[in-house]
XYZ file of C-alpha atoms in Angstrom:
375
model
C 0.000 0.000 0.000
C 1.255 3.468 -0.920
C 1.619 5.706 2.135
C 1.973 8.901 0.074
C -0.848 11.465 0.248
C -3.568 10.965 -2.369
C -3.545 13.125 -5.472
C -5.351 13.908 -8.717
C -3.873 14.697 -12.132
C -6.035 16.465 -14.710
C -4.802 15.173 -18.070
C -7.207 16.722 -20.586
C -10.349 18.844 -20.789
C -12.700 18.493 -23.763
C -14.432 21.592 -25.210
C -17.667 20.352 -23.607
C -16.050 20.538 -20.167
C -15.588 16.765 -19.878
C -12.425 15.946 -17.920
C -9.875 13.158 -18.322
C -7.920 12.538 -15.150
C -5.991 10.133 -12.965
C -6.710 9.599 -9.266
C -3.742 8.392 -7.209
C -4.776 6.397 -4.131
C -3.162 4.183 -1.517
C -4.022 0.943 -3.328
C -3.492 2.091 -6.898
C -4.420 4.488 -9.648
C -7.909 5.085 -11.025
C -8.363 6.400 -14.567
C -11.200 8.931 -14.692
C -13.991 9.351 -15.582
C -14.609 6.092 -13.736
C -17.554 3.980 -12.641
C -17.364 2.211 -9.283
C -19.255 -1.095 -8.990
C -21.200 -1.113 -5.739
C -20.128 -3.626 -3.092
C -22.236 -2.349 -0.195
C -21.458 -5.205 2.192
C -17.903 -5.895 1.069
C -18.926 -7.745 -2.080
C -20.219 -6.795 -5.517
C -23.229 -9.086 -5.708
C -22.657 -12.239 -7.789
C -19.044 -11.328 -8.675
C -15.684 -12.545 -7.404
C -12.835 -10.029 -7.029
C -10.955 -11.827 -9.807
C -13.911 -11.370 -12.157
C -14.070 -7.670 -11.314
C -10.357 -7.314 -12.061
C -10.868 -9.165 -15.340
C -13.562 -6.662 -16.304
C -11.128 -3.808 -15.622
C -12.699 -2.434 -12.435
C -10.107 -0.238 -10.729
C -12.156 0.776 -7.684
C -15.243 -0.518 -5.890
C -17.594 1.046 -3.366
C -18.470 -0.201 0.118
C -20.781 1.241 2.744
C -19.732 2.330 6.217
C -23.198 1.977 7.744
C -23.693 -1.617 6.660
C -20.136 -2.769 7.417
C -20.225 -1.071 10.829
C -23.357 -3.033 11.742
C -22.263 -6.307 10.125
C -19.702 -7.816 10.474
C -18.484 -4.873 12.593
C -15.211 -2.997 12.939
C -13.750 -5.458 15.437
C -13.975 -8.281 12.893
C -12.508 -6.263 10.018
C -9.734 -4.907 12.249
C -8.517 -8.482 12.838
C -7.848 -8.745 9.098
C -6.021 -5.429 8.921
C -8.797 -3.754 6.969
C -11.455 -4.305 4.358
C -9.074 -5.034 1.480
C -7.728 -8.220 2.996
C -11.101 -9.167 4.465
C -12.813 -9.116 1.039
C -9.755 -10.202 -1.003
C -9.536 -6.998 -3.061
C -6.186 -5.219 -3.428
C -7.324 -2.270 -5.545
C -8.857 0.988 -4.258
C -12.081 1.098 -2.232
C -14.337 4.099 -1.638
C -16.737 3.891 1.289
C -19.848 5.995 1.577
C -20.239 7.471 5.068
C -23.601 5.781 5.542
C -25.371 9.117 5.891
C -27.863 8.359 3.129
C -28.730 4.970 4.671
C -29.174 6.465 8.147
C -31.408 9.253 6.897
C -33.461 6.715 4.947
C -34.419 5.086 8.268
C -37.028 7.796 8.869
C -38.568 7.379 12.346
C -35.739 5.044 13.394
C -33.253 7.941 13.524
C -32.859 11.322 15.233
C -30.590 14.137 14.056
C -28.767 16.377 16.503
C -25.673 18.533 16.349
C -23.494 15.768 17.771
C -24.469 13.347 15.028
C -27.227 10.905 14.146
C -28.763 8.512 16.619
C -30.511 5.541 15.052
C -31.824 2.047 15.586
C -30.259 -0.750 13.553
C -32.480 -2.117 10.813
C -31.040 -5.552 11.726
C -31.840 -5.905 15.423
C -33.180 -2.579 16.682
C -30.053 -1.780 18.722
C -29.248 1.898 19.338
C -26.226 3.573 17.754
C -24.772 7.051 17.416
C -22.799 8.036 14.336
C -20.841 11.257 14.711
C -18.539 12.806 12.085
C -15.567 11.681 14.173
C -16.849 8.128 14.569
C -17.533 7.809 10.824
C -13.933 8.788 10.020
C -12.652 6.396 12.684
C -14.652 3.507 11.209
C -13.396 4.209 7.697
C -9.811 4.384 8.890
C -10.282 0.928 10.429
C -11.675 -0.247 7.079
C -8.649 1.285 5.349
C -10.834 2.998 2.752
C -8.761 4.606 0.002
C -11.480 7.260 -0.237
C -13.425 8.135 2.909
C -16.601 10.207 2.874
C -17.653 12.702 5.544
C -20.920 12.286 7.430
C -23.565 14.513 5.864
C -27.286 15.061 6.117
C -29.185 14.097 2.970
C -32.554 15.886 3.141
C -35.218 15.217 0.493
C -35.127 17.587 -2.460
C -38.696 18.602 -1.548
C -37.630 19.939 1.865
C -38.575 23.498 2.787
C -35.916 26.121 1.883
C -35.341 27.042 5.536
C -34.692 23.430 6.502
C -32.426 22.906 3.481
C -30.323 25.856 4.615
C -30.137 24.667 8.229
C -29.256 21.152 7.067
C -26.545 22.481 4.774
C -24.893 24.475 7.551
C -24.896 21.397 9.780
C -23.350 19.321 6.999
C -20.598 21.933 6.668
C -19.893 21.866 10.411
C -19.747 18.072 10.303
C -17.321 18.238 7.358
C -14.925 20.464 9.299
C -15.116 18.099 12.277
C -14.335 15.191 9.959
C -11.151 16.882 8.799
C -10.062 17.403 12.382
C -10.710 13.736 13.204
C -8.587 12.355 10.378
C -5.402 10.551 11.470
C -4.364 8.695 8.297
C -3.327 11.227 5.624
C -2.644 8.467 3.073
C -6.414 7.873 2.887
C -8.343 10.451 0.855
C -11.207 12.318 2.512
C -13.966 13.712 0.296
C -16.451 16.394 1.329
C -20.113 16.113 0.328
C -22.016 19.046 -1.143
C -25.702 19.375 -0.324
C -28.346 22.050 -0.885
C -31.097 20.178 -2.689
C -31.714 21.503 -6.193
C -31.273 25.109 -5.085
C -28.414 26.570 -7.168
C -27.676 29.279 -4.600
C -27.226 26.743 -1.807
C -25.181 24.455 -4.047
C -22.857 27.347 -4.922
C -22.534 28.227 -1.233
C -21.690 24.619 -0.402
C -19.075 24.406 -3.154
C -17.419 27.680 -2.130
C -17.340 26.731 1.544
C -15.914 23.250 1.049
C -13.299 24.200 -1.553
C -11.715 26.474 1.036
C -10.910 23.432 3.189
C -8.207 20.824 2.447
C -10.389 17.974 1.230
C -9.002 15.592 -1.379
C -12.150 15.683 -3.507
C -15.781 16.685 -3.624
C -18.954 14.616 -3.843
C -22.290 15.903 -5.055
C -24.819 14.323 -2.712
C -28.583 14.510 -2.494
C -29.176 14.016 -6.226
C -30.810 11.230 -8.221
C -33.343 10.902 -5.408
C -36.518 11.568 -7.373
C -35.936 15.036 -8.802
C -35.670 13.775 -12.406
C -32.781 13.829 -14.856
C -33.328 17.360 -16.163
C -33.244 18.952 -12.718
C -30.383 16.726 -11.578
C -28.213 17.695 -14.550
C -29.111 21.376 -14.173
C -27.972 21.210 -10.538
C -24.699 19.536 -11.507
C -24.117 22.140 -14.208
C -24.739 24.944 -11.730
C -22.345 23.430 -9.178
C -19.194 22.133 -10.867
C -17.915 25.552 -12.071
C -17.534 26.558 -8.416
C -15.305 23.592 -7.526
C -11.512 23.528 -7.736
C -10.374 22.151 -11.075
C -7.515 20.194 -9.515
C -9.718 17.992 -7.308
C -11.905 15.049 -8.392
C -15.702 15.368 -8.481
C -17.957 12.454 -7.566
C -21.687 12.340 -8.365
C -23.095 9.968 -5.764
C -25.567 7.255 -6.728
C -25.662 8.064 -10.448
C -26.786 6.295 -12.448
C -28.097 5.255 -15.815
C -25.693 5.204 -18.769
C -27.479 8.289 -20.074
C -27.012 10.100 -16.752
C -23.308 9.288 -16.729
C -22.660 10.410 -20.307
C -24.450 13.712 -19.692
C -22.846 14.341 -16.283
C -19.336 13.768 -17.678
C -20.002 16.640 -20.094
C -20.702 18.771 -17.024
C -17.339 18.046 -15.418
C -17.948 14.953 -13.235
C -15.180 12.365 -12.733
C -16.564 9.536 -10.559
C -19.828 7.606 -10.450
C -21.422 4.714 -8.586
C -24.815 3.057 -8.818
C -26.470 -0.259 -7.998
C -28.305 -0.132 -11.335
C -26.113 -2.457 -13.447
C -26.022 -5.176 -10.781
C -29.609 -4.829 -9.569
C -31.133 -4.786 -13.044
C -28.970 -7.761 -14.003
C -30.537 -9.800 -11.222
C -33.947 -8.693 -12.516
C -33.182 -9.765 -16.079
C -32.538 -6.364 -17.673
C -29.382 -6.064 -19.788
C -27.708 -2.934 -21.166
C -26.575 -3.227 -24.792
C -25.058 -1.004 -27.453
C -28.539 -0.717 -29.003
C -30.611 -0.133 -25.882
C -32.000 -2.188 -23.028
C -32.915 -5.862 -23.370
C -35.421 -7.568 -21.040
C -34.242 -11.172 -21.237
C -37.467 -12.623 -19.798
C -39.498 -11.789 -22.916
C -40.958 -14.778 -24.718
C -39.518 -13.693 -28.063
C -36.045 -14.727 -26.867
C -37.068 -18.330 -26.098
C -35.325 -19.703 -29.213
C -33.014 -16.777 -30.002
C -29.459 -18.062 -30.669
C -27.849 -14.629 -30.659
C -25.836 -13.212 -27.756
C -27.409 -10.388 -25.736
C -25.300 -7.850 -27.649
C -23.593 -8.832 -30.880
C -21.202 -5.884 -30.527
C -20.118 -6.929 -27.004
C -16.978 -8.954 -26.244
C -17.762 -9.878 -22.632
C -17.600 -13.481 -21.438
C -21.399 -13.770 -21.417
C -21.855 -12.537 -24.971
C -18.974 -14.674 -26.279
C -20.422 -17.880 -24.858
C -24.173 -17.733 -24.249
C -27.355 -17.145 -26.205
C -30.368 -15.041 -25.352
C -32.367 -18.267 -25.270
C -30.114 -19.819 -22.631
C -30.011 -16.671 -20.509
C -33.803 -16.481 -20.661
C -34.015 -20.129 -19.588
C -31.701 -19.483 -16.619
C -33.662 -16.433 -15.556
C -37.069 -18.096 -15.848
C -35.697 -21.111 -13.929
C -34.346 -18.791 -11.187
C -30.877 -20.237 -11.533
C -28.029 -18.476 -9.716
C -26.013 -18.504 -12.937
C -28.508 -16.069 -14.466
C -27.546 -13.396 -11.936
C -23.844 -14.059 -12.434
C -23.848 -13.962 -16.238
C -26.193 -10.982 -16.438
C -24.160 -9.042 -13.862
C -20.919 -9.794 -15.652
C -22.398 -8.455 -18.879
C -23.868 -5.281 -17.357
C -20.672 -4.385 -15.503
C -18.662 -4.987 -18.679
C -21.045 -2.635 -20.479
C -20.585 0.113 -17.873
C -16.795 -0.238 -17.658
C -16.443 -0.357 -21.439
C -18.629 2.759 -21.649
C -16.181 4.549 -19.332
C -13.234 3.451 -21.504
C -14.973 4.881 -24.581
C -15.754 8.089 -22.697
C -12.107 8.528 -21.705
C -10.944 7.935 -25.284
C -13.403 10.507 -26.655
C -12.241 13.131 -24.152
C -8.605 12.469 -25.028
C -9.464 12.928 -28.720
C -11.429 16.113 -28.050
C -14.540 14.612 -29.667
C -16.805 14.171 -26.676
C -19.684 16.221 -28.123
C -19.854 13.847 -31.088
C -19.648 10.866 -28.740
C -22.652 12.146 -26.753
C -24.715 12.633 -29.915
C -23.906 9.160 -31.205
C -24.568 7.587 -27.822
C -27.979 9.204 -27.525
C -28.947 7.895 -30.955
C -27.656 4.350 -30.427
C -28.767 3.500 -26.924
C -32.131 5.127 -26.393
C -35.049 2.913 -25.396
C -35.547 -0.834 -25.463
C -33.933 -3.139 -28.001
C -36.761 -4.253 -30.307
C -35.351 -7.267 -32.161
């Protein structure tokens, strides 16, 4: 593991504003823009670490809230951190768990000290403070740690949004003070709903503090793509150009392609793995619902333009049979394909930015991938 401080190199900027960069972390380098497969509980569902490496994944995401509750810090500490525990020697980013805690509704209570909540597993009481969240992530050995933030609904009243934002800023400063391992990156989280004034205030406040990157939180939570992208576009110009920008929980391939044009570098989402388990595949010509009866005798691969293991070896007919039979292999093969699609999309995005042709790439992508595959 590299004990040098984390860093970010901006290699190219396309005329659209899309950025090509390189994120230097304790367990390796991440080429950006990058997509992080989600491994909430220390595993990307249905995938082995070796399969993820084979797909070209350079970083995965875990979740502090879930790992804190199960198996717990004491267990992971025995193994020297999450990397050894889950058999993954490349970078890991861990969400602070703030979104999960605030999703508990009546099971949690917010106060200045932190968030008190009852476990969704056994009802036990817990208190997560900004300091405790950093401490947990340092035990995990997360290459990128996230500060504790409050994630209010985008429909919250303006006064509450402002109060929540100020509390998130105070928690961010406390997180910086609690950090003891400078080789692990610490990202701040911007909030402010879809209010451009609050988003600008959040960006300007946090960029004046020595965070290693910025995350745009509180988006893709029901506000719709148009409003989400408008908020991103109103925010990124106020962030330091020499730090990475992470759009949390986003999203669809279309969301990613559009957000890259607005200056975003990192993404994560459960969509490719969750939809795979539900029989929905992403292809170069749109989405394919493998359960449809028309694929019962179809000898073609899911995507004839795809070179993933699934498409090189299996037919739509067989994948439909596995899915309808509820075989575990259906989830594995579908997940492998969808993650290959997302990671290959990021490789194509990086190449287009390097060539200075990202606007053309966006136009071609919109035309090729919209809607459901019809044949």
